[in-house]
PDB file of C-alpha atoms in Angstrom:
ATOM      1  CA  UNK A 150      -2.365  -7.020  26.662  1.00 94.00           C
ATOM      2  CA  UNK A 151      -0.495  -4.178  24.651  1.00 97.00           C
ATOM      3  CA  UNK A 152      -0.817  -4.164  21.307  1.00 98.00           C
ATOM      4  CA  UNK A 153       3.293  -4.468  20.489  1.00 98.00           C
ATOM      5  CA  UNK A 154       2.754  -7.789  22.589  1.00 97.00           C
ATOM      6  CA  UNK A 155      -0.090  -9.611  20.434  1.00 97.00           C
ATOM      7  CA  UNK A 156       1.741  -8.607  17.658  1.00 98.00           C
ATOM      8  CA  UNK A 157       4.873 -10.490  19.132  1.00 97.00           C
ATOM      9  CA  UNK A 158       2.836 -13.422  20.201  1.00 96.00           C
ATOM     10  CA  UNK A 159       2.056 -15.326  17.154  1.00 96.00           C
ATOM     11  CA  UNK A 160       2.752 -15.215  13.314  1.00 96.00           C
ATOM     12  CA  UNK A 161       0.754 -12.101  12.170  1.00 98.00           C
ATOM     13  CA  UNK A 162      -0.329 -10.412   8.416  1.00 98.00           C
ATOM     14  CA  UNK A 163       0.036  -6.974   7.447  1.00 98.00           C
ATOM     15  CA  UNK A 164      -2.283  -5.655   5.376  1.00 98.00           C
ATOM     16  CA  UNK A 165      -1.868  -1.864   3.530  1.00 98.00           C
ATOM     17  CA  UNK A 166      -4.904  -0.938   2.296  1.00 98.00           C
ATOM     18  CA  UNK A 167      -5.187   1.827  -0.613  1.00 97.00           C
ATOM     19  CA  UNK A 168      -5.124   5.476  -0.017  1.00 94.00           C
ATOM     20  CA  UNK A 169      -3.955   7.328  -3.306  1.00 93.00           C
ATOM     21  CA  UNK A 170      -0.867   8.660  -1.960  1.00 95.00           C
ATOM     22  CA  UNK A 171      -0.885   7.594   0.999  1.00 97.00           C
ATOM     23  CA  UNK A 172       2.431   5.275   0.746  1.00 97.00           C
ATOM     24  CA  UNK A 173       4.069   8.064   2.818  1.00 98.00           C
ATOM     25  CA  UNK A 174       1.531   7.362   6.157  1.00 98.00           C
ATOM     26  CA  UNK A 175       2.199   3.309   5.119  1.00 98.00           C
ATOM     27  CA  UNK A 176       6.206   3.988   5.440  1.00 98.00           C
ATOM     28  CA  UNK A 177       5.521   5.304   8.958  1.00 98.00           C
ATOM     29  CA  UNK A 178       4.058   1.872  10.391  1.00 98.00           C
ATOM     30  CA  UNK A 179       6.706  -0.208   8.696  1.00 98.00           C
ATOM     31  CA  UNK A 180       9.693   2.040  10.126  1.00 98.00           C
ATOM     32  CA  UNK A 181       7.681   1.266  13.647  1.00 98.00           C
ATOM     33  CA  UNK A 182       6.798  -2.479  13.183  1.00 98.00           C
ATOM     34  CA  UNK A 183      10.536  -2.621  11.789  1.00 98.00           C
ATOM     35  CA  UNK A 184      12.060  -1.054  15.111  1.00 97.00           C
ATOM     36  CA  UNK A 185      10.073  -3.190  17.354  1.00 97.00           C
ATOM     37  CA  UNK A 186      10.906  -5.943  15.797  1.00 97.00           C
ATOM     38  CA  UNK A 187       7.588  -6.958  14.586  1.00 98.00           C
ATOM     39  CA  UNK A 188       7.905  -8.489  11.249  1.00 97.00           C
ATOM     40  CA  UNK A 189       5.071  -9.670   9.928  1.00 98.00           C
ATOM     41  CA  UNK A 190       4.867 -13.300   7.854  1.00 97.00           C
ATOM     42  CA  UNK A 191       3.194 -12.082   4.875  1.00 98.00           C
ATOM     43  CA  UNK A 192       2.300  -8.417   3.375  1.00 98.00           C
ATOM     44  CA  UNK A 193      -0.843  -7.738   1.471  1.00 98.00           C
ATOM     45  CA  UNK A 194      -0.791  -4.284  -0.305  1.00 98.00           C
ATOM     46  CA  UNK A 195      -3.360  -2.466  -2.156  1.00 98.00           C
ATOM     47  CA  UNK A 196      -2.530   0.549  -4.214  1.00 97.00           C
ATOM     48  CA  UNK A 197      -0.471   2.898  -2.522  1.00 97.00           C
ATOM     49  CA  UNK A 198      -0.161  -0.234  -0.292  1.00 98.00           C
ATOM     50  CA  UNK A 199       1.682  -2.412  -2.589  1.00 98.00           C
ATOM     51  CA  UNK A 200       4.010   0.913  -3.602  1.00 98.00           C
ATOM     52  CA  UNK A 201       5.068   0.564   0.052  1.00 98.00           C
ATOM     53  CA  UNK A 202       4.678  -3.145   0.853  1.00 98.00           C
ATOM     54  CA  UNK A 203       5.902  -4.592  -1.684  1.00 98.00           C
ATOM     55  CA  UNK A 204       9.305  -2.591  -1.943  1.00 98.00           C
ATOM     56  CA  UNK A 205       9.595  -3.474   2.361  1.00 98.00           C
ATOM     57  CA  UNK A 206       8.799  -7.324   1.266  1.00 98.00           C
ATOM     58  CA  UNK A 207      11.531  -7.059  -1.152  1.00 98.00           C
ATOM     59  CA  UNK A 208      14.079  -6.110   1.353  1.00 98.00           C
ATOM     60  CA  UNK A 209      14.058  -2.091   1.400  1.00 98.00           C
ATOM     61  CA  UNK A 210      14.106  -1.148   5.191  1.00 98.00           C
ATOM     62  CA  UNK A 211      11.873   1.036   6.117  1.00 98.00           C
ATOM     63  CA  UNK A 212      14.419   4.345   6.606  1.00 97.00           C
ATOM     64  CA  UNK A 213      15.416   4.014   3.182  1.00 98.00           C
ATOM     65  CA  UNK A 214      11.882   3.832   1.344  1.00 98.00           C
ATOM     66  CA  UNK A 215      11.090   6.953   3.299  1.00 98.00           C
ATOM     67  CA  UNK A 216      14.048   8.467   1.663  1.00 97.00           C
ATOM     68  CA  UNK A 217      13.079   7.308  -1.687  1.00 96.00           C
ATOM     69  CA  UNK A 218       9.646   8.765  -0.911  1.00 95.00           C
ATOM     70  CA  UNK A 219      11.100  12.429   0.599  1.00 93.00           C
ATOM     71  CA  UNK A 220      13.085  12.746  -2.806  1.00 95.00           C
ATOM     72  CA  UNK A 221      10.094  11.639  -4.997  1.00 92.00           C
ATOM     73  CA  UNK A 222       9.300  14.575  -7.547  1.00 93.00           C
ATOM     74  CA  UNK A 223       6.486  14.816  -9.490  1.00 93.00           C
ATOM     75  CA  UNK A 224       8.475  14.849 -12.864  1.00 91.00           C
ATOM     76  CA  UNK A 225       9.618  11.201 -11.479  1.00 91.00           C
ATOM     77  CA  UNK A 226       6.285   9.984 -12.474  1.00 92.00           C
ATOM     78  CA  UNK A 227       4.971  12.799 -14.408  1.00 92.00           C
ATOM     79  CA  UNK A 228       4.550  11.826 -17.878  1.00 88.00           C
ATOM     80  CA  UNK A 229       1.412  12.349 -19.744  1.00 90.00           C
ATOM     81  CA  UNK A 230       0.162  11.769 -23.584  1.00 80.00           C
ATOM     82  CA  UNK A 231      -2.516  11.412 -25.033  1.00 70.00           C
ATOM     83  CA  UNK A 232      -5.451  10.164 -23.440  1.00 68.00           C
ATOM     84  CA  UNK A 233      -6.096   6.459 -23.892  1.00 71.00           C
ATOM     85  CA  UNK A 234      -7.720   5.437 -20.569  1.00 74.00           C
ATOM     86  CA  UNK A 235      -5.691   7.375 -18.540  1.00 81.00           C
ATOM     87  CA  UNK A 236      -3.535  11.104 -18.062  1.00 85.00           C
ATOM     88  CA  UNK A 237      -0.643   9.222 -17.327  1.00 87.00           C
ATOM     89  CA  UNK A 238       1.951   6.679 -19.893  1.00 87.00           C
ATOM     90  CA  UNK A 239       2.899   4.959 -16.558  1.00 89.00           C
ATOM     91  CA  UNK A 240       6.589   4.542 -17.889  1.00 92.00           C
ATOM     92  CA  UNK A 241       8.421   6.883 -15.235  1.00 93.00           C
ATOM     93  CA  UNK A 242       6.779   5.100 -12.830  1.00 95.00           C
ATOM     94  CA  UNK A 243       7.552   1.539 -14.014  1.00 95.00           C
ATOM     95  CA  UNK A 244      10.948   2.613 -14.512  1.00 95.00           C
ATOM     96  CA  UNK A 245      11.848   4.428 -11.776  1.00 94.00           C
ATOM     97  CA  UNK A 246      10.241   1.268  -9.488  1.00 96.00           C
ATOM     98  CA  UNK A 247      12.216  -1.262 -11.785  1.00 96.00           C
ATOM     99  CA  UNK A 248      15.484   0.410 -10.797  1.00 96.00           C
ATOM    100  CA  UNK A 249      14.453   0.192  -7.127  1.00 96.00           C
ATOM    101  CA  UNK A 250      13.864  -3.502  -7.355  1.00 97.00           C
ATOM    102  CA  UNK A 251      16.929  -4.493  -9.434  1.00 97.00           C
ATOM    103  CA  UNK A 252      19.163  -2.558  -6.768  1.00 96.00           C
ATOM    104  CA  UNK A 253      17.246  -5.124  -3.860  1.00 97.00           C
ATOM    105  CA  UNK A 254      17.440  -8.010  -6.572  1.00 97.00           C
ATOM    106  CA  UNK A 255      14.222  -9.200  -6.659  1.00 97.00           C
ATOM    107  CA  UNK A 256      12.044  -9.145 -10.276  1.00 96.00           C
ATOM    108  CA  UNK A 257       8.938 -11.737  -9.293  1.00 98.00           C
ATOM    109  CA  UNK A 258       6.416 -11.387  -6.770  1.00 98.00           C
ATOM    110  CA  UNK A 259       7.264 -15.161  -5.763  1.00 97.00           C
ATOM    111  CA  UNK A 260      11.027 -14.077  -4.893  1.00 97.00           C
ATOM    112  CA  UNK A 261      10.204 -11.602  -2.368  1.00 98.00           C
ATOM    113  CA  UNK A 262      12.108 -12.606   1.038  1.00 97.00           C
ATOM    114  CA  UNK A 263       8.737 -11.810   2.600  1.00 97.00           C
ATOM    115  CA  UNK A 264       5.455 -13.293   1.191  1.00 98.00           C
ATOM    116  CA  UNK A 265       3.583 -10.404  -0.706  1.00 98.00           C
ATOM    117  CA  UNK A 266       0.169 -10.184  -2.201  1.00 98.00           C
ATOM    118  CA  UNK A 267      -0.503  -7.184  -4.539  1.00 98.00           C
ATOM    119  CA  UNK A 268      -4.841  -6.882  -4.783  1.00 98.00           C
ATOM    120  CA  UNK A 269      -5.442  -5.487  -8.636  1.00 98.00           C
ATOM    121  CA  UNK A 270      -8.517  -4.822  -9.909  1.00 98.00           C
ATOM    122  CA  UNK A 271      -9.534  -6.581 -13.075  1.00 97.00           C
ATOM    123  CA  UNK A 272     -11.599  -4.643 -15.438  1.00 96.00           C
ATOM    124  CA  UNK A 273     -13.017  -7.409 -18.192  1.00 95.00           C
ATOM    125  CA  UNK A 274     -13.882  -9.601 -15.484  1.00 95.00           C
ATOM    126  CA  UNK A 275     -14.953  -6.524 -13.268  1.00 96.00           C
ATOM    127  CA  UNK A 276     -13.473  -8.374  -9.651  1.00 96.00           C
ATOM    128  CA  UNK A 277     -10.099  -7.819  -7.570  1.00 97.00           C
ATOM    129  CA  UNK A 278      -7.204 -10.233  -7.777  1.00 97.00           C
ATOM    130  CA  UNK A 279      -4.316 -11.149  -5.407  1.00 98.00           C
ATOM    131  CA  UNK A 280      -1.681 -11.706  -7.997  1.00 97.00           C
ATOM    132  CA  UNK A 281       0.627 -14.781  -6.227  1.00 95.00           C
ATOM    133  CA  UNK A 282       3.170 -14.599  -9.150  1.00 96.00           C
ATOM    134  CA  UNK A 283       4.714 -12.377 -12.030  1.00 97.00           C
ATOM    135  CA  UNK A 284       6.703  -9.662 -12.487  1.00 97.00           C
ATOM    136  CA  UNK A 285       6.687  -7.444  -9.761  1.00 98.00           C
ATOM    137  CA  UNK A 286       7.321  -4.230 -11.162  1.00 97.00           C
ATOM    138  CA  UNK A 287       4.172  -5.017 -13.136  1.00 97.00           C
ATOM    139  CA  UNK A 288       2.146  -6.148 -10.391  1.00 98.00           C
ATOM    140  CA  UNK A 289       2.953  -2.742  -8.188  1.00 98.00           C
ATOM    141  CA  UNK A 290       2.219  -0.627 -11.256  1.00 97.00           C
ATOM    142  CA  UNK A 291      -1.213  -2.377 -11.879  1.00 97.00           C
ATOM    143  CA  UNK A 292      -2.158  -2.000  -8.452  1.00 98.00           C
ATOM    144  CA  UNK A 293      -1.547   1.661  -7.723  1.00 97.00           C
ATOM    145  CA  UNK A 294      -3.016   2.575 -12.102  1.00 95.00           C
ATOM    146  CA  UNK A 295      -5.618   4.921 -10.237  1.00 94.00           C
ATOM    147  CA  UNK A 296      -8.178   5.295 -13.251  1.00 92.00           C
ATOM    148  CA  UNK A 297      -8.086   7.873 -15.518  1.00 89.00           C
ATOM    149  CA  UNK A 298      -4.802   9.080 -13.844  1.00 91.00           C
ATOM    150  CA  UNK A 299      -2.745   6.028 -14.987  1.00 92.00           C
ATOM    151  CA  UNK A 300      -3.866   4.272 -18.100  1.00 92.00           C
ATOM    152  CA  UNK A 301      -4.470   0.424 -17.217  1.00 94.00           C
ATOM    153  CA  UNK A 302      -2.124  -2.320 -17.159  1.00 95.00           C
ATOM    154  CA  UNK A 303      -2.204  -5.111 -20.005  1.00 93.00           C
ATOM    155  CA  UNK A 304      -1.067  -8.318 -18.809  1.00 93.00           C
ATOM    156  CA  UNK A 305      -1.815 -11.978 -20.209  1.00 90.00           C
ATOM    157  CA  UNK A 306      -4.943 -11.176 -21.772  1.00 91.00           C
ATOM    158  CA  UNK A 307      -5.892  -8.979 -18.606  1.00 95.00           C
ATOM    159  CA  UNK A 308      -6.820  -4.957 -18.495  1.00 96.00           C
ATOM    160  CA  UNK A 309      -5.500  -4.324 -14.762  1.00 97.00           C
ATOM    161  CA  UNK A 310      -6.226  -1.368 -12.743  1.00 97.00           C
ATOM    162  CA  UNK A 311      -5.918   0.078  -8.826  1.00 97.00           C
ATOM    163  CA  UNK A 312      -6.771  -2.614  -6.650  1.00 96.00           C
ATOM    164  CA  UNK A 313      -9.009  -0.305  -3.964  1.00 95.00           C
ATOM    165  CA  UNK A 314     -11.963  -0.293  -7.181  1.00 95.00           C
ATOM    166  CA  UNK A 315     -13.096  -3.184  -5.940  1.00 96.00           C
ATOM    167  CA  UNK A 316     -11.284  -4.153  -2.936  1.00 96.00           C
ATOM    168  CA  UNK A 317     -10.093  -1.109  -0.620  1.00 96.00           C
ATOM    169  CA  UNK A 318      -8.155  -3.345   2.083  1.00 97.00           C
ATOM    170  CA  UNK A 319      -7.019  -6.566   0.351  1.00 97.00           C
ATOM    171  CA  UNK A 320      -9.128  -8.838   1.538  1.00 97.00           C
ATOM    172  CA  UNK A 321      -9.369 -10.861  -1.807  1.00 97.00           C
ATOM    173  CA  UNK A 322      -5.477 -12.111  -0.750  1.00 97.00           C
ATOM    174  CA  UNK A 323      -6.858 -13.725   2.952  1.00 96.00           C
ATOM    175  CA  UNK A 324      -6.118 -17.618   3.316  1.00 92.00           C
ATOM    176  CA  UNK A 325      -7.418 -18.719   6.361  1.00 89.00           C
ATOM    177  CA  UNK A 326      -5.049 -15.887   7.393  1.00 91.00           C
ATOM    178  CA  UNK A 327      -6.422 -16.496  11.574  1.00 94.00           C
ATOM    179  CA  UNK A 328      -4.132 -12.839  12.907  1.00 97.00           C
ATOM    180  CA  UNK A 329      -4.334  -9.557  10.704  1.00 98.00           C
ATOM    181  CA  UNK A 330      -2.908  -5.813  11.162  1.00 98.00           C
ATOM    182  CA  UNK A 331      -4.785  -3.655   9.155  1.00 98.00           C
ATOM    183  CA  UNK A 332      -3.670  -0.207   8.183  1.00 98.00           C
ATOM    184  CA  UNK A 333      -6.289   0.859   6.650  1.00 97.00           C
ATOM    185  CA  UNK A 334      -6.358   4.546   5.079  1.00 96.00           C
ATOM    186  CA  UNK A 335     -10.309   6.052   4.623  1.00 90.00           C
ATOM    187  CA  UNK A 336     -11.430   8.137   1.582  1.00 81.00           C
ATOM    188  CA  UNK A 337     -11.771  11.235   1.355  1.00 69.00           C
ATOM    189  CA  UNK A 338     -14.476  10.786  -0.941  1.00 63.00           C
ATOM    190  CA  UNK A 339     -18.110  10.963   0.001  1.00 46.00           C
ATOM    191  CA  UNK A 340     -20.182   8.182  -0.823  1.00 44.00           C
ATOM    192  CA  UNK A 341     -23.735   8.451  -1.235  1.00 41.00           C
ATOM    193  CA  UNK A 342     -26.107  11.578   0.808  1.00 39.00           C
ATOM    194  CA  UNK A 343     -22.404  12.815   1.016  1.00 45.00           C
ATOM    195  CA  UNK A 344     -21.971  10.110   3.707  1.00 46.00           C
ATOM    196  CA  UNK A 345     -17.977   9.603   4.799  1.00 51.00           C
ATOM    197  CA  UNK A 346     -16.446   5.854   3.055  1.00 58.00           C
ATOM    198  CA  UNK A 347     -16.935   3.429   5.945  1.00 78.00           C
ATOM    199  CA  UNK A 348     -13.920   2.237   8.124  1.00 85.00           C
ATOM    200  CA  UNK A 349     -14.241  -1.635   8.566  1.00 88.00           C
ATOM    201  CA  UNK A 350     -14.890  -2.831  12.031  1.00 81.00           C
ATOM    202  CA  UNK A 351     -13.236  -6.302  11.564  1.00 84.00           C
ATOM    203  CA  UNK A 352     -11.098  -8.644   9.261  1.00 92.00           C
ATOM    204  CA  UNK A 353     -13.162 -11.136   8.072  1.00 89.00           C
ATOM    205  CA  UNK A 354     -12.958 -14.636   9.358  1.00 90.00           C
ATOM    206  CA  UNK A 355      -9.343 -13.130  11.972  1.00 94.00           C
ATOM    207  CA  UNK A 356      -8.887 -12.192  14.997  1.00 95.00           C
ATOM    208  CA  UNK A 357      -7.424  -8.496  13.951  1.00 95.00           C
ATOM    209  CA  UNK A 358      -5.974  -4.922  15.244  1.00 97.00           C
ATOM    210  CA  UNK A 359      -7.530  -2.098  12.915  1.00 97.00           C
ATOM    211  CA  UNK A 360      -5.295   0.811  12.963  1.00 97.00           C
ATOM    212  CA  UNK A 361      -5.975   4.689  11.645  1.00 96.00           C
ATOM    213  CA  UNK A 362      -4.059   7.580  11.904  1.00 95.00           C
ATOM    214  CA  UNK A 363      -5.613  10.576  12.417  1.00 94.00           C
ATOM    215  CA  UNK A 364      -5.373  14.102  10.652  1.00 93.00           C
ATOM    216  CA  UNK A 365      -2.920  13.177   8.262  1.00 96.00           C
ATOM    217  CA  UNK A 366      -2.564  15.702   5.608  1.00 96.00           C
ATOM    218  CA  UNK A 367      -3.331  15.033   1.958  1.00 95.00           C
ATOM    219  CA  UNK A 368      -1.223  14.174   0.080  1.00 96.00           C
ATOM    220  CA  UNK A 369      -0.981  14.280  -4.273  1.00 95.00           C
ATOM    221  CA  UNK A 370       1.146  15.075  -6.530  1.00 94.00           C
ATOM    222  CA  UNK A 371       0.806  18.672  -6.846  1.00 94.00           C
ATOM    223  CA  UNK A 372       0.983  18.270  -2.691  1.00 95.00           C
ATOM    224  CA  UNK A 373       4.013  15.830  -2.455  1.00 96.00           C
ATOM    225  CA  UNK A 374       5.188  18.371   0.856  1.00 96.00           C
ATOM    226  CA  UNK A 375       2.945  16.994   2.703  1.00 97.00           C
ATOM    227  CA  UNK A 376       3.942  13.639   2.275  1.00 97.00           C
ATOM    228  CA  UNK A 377       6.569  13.856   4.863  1.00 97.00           C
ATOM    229  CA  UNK A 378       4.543  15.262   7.221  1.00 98.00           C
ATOM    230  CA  UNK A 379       1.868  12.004   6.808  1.00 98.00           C
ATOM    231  CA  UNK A 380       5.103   9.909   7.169  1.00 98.00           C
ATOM    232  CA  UNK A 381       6.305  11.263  10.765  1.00 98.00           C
ATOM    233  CA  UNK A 382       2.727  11.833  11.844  1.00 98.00           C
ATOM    234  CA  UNK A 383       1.627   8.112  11.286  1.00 98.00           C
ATOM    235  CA  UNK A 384       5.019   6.554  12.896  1.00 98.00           C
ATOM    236  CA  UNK A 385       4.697   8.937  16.037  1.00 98.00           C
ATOM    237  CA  UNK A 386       1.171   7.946  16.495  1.00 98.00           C
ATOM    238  CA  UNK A 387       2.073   4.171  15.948  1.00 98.00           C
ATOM    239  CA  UNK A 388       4.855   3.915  18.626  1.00 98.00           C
ATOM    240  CA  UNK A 389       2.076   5.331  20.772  1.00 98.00           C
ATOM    241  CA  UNK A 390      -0.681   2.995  19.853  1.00 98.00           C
ATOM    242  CA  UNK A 391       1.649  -0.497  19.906  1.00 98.00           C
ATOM    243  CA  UNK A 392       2.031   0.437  23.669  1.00 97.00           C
ATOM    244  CA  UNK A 393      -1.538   1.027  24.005  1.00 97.00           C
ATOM    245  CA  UNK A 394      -4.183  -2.456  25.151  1.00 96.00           C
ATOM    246  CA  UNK A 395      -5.627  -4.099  22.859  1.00 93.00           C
ATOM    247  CA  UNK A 396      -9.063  -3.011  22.892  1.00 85.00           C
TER     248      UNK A 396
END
């Protein structure tokens, strides 16, 4: 069986895992899921995941968040102070993403069209959550605050950062979810003896398609030209792999 046609069989979740930047490469499977006609029935986002799945869940197609991405300048988000827990005020960024969302009309994480689950990382308590409820401009900042770029998120008593500290692919926000699509981005950190960060083999407790795209270019902010590139590169290789068997 192709991939495209397990996706089309049953109800399915899309999870985005985190990846820094890497919102561009997560654009590129929701234009091709979108153009299929493969709509998932919930979203799970992590970090640059959320960036990208939660504005899709809120009703941006895909072809316009990747035009919102291409124009993204640094001195969009760019705003820095003085250091207390982090380079970065976060205000541009909450902002800029506020006007995004009023412009689809949805504030809350529980008024998305499409069910989304942003994974934050909670520092007092020292675990990931899968915030259900809230604002969602909040939410999407807390998850991508990558520490000591973005200073952390205070929210109901809570000191929120990046979701992928503690939980890289969302897996926090499963509920007996039984069929999963994972894009999951690796690090391009080393872990210990200088080791690559693992790639998961499996969702736990789902049956599950893991997809990668390879060579993708990296992508920050003093590299947002690349970003593009990671974009077309991931939605050419994922019209490829949908017609591919499932393995």
């Amino acid at each position: 069986m192709q991939r495209a046609a397990w996706l089309e069989e049953s109800p399915f979740t899309l999870m985005l895992s985190a990846g820094f930047f890497g919102f561009f490469s997560h654009t590129g499977v929701l234009r091709a899921l979108e153009e299929r006609g493969l709509r998932p029935s919930k979203v799970i986002g992590v970090s640059a995941g959320s960036l990208a799945g939660g504005l899709w869940a809120s009703g941006m197609d895909a072809g316009s968040l990747a035009d919102e991405l291409v124009s993204l300048r640094r001195e969009d988000f760019w705003d820095p102070g003085l250091p207390l827990g982090g380079l970065l005020r976060g205000r541009k960024f909450r902002n800029h993403l506020a006007s995004l969302l009023r412009r689809l009309g949805v504030d809350r994480i529980e008024h998305t069209p499409m069910t989304f689950a942003p994974i934050v990382h909670d520092v007092l308590r020292r675990k990931p959550l899968a915030l259900r409820e809230g604002p969602l401009d909040e939410a999407i900042v807390a998850s991508c605050t990558v520490p000591a770029m973005f200073r952390p998120v205070l929210s109901q008593g809570r000191v929120l950062v990046d979701g992928g500290v503690s939980d890289r692919c969302g897996f926090t926000a499963l509920e007996g979810d039984r069929r999963v699509l994972l894009h999951f981005l690796p690090s391009r950190r080393r872990v210990k003896w200088g080791a690559p960060a693992s790639v998961p083999s499996e969702v736990p407790g789902a049956q599950s398609l893991l997809l990668l795209t390879p060579d993708l270019p990296k992508v920050t902010p003093f590299a947002l030209g690349n970003g593009p590139i990671a974009y077309t590169r991931t939605y050419d290789h994922v019209q490829r792999w949908l017609d591919e068997d499932c393995p």
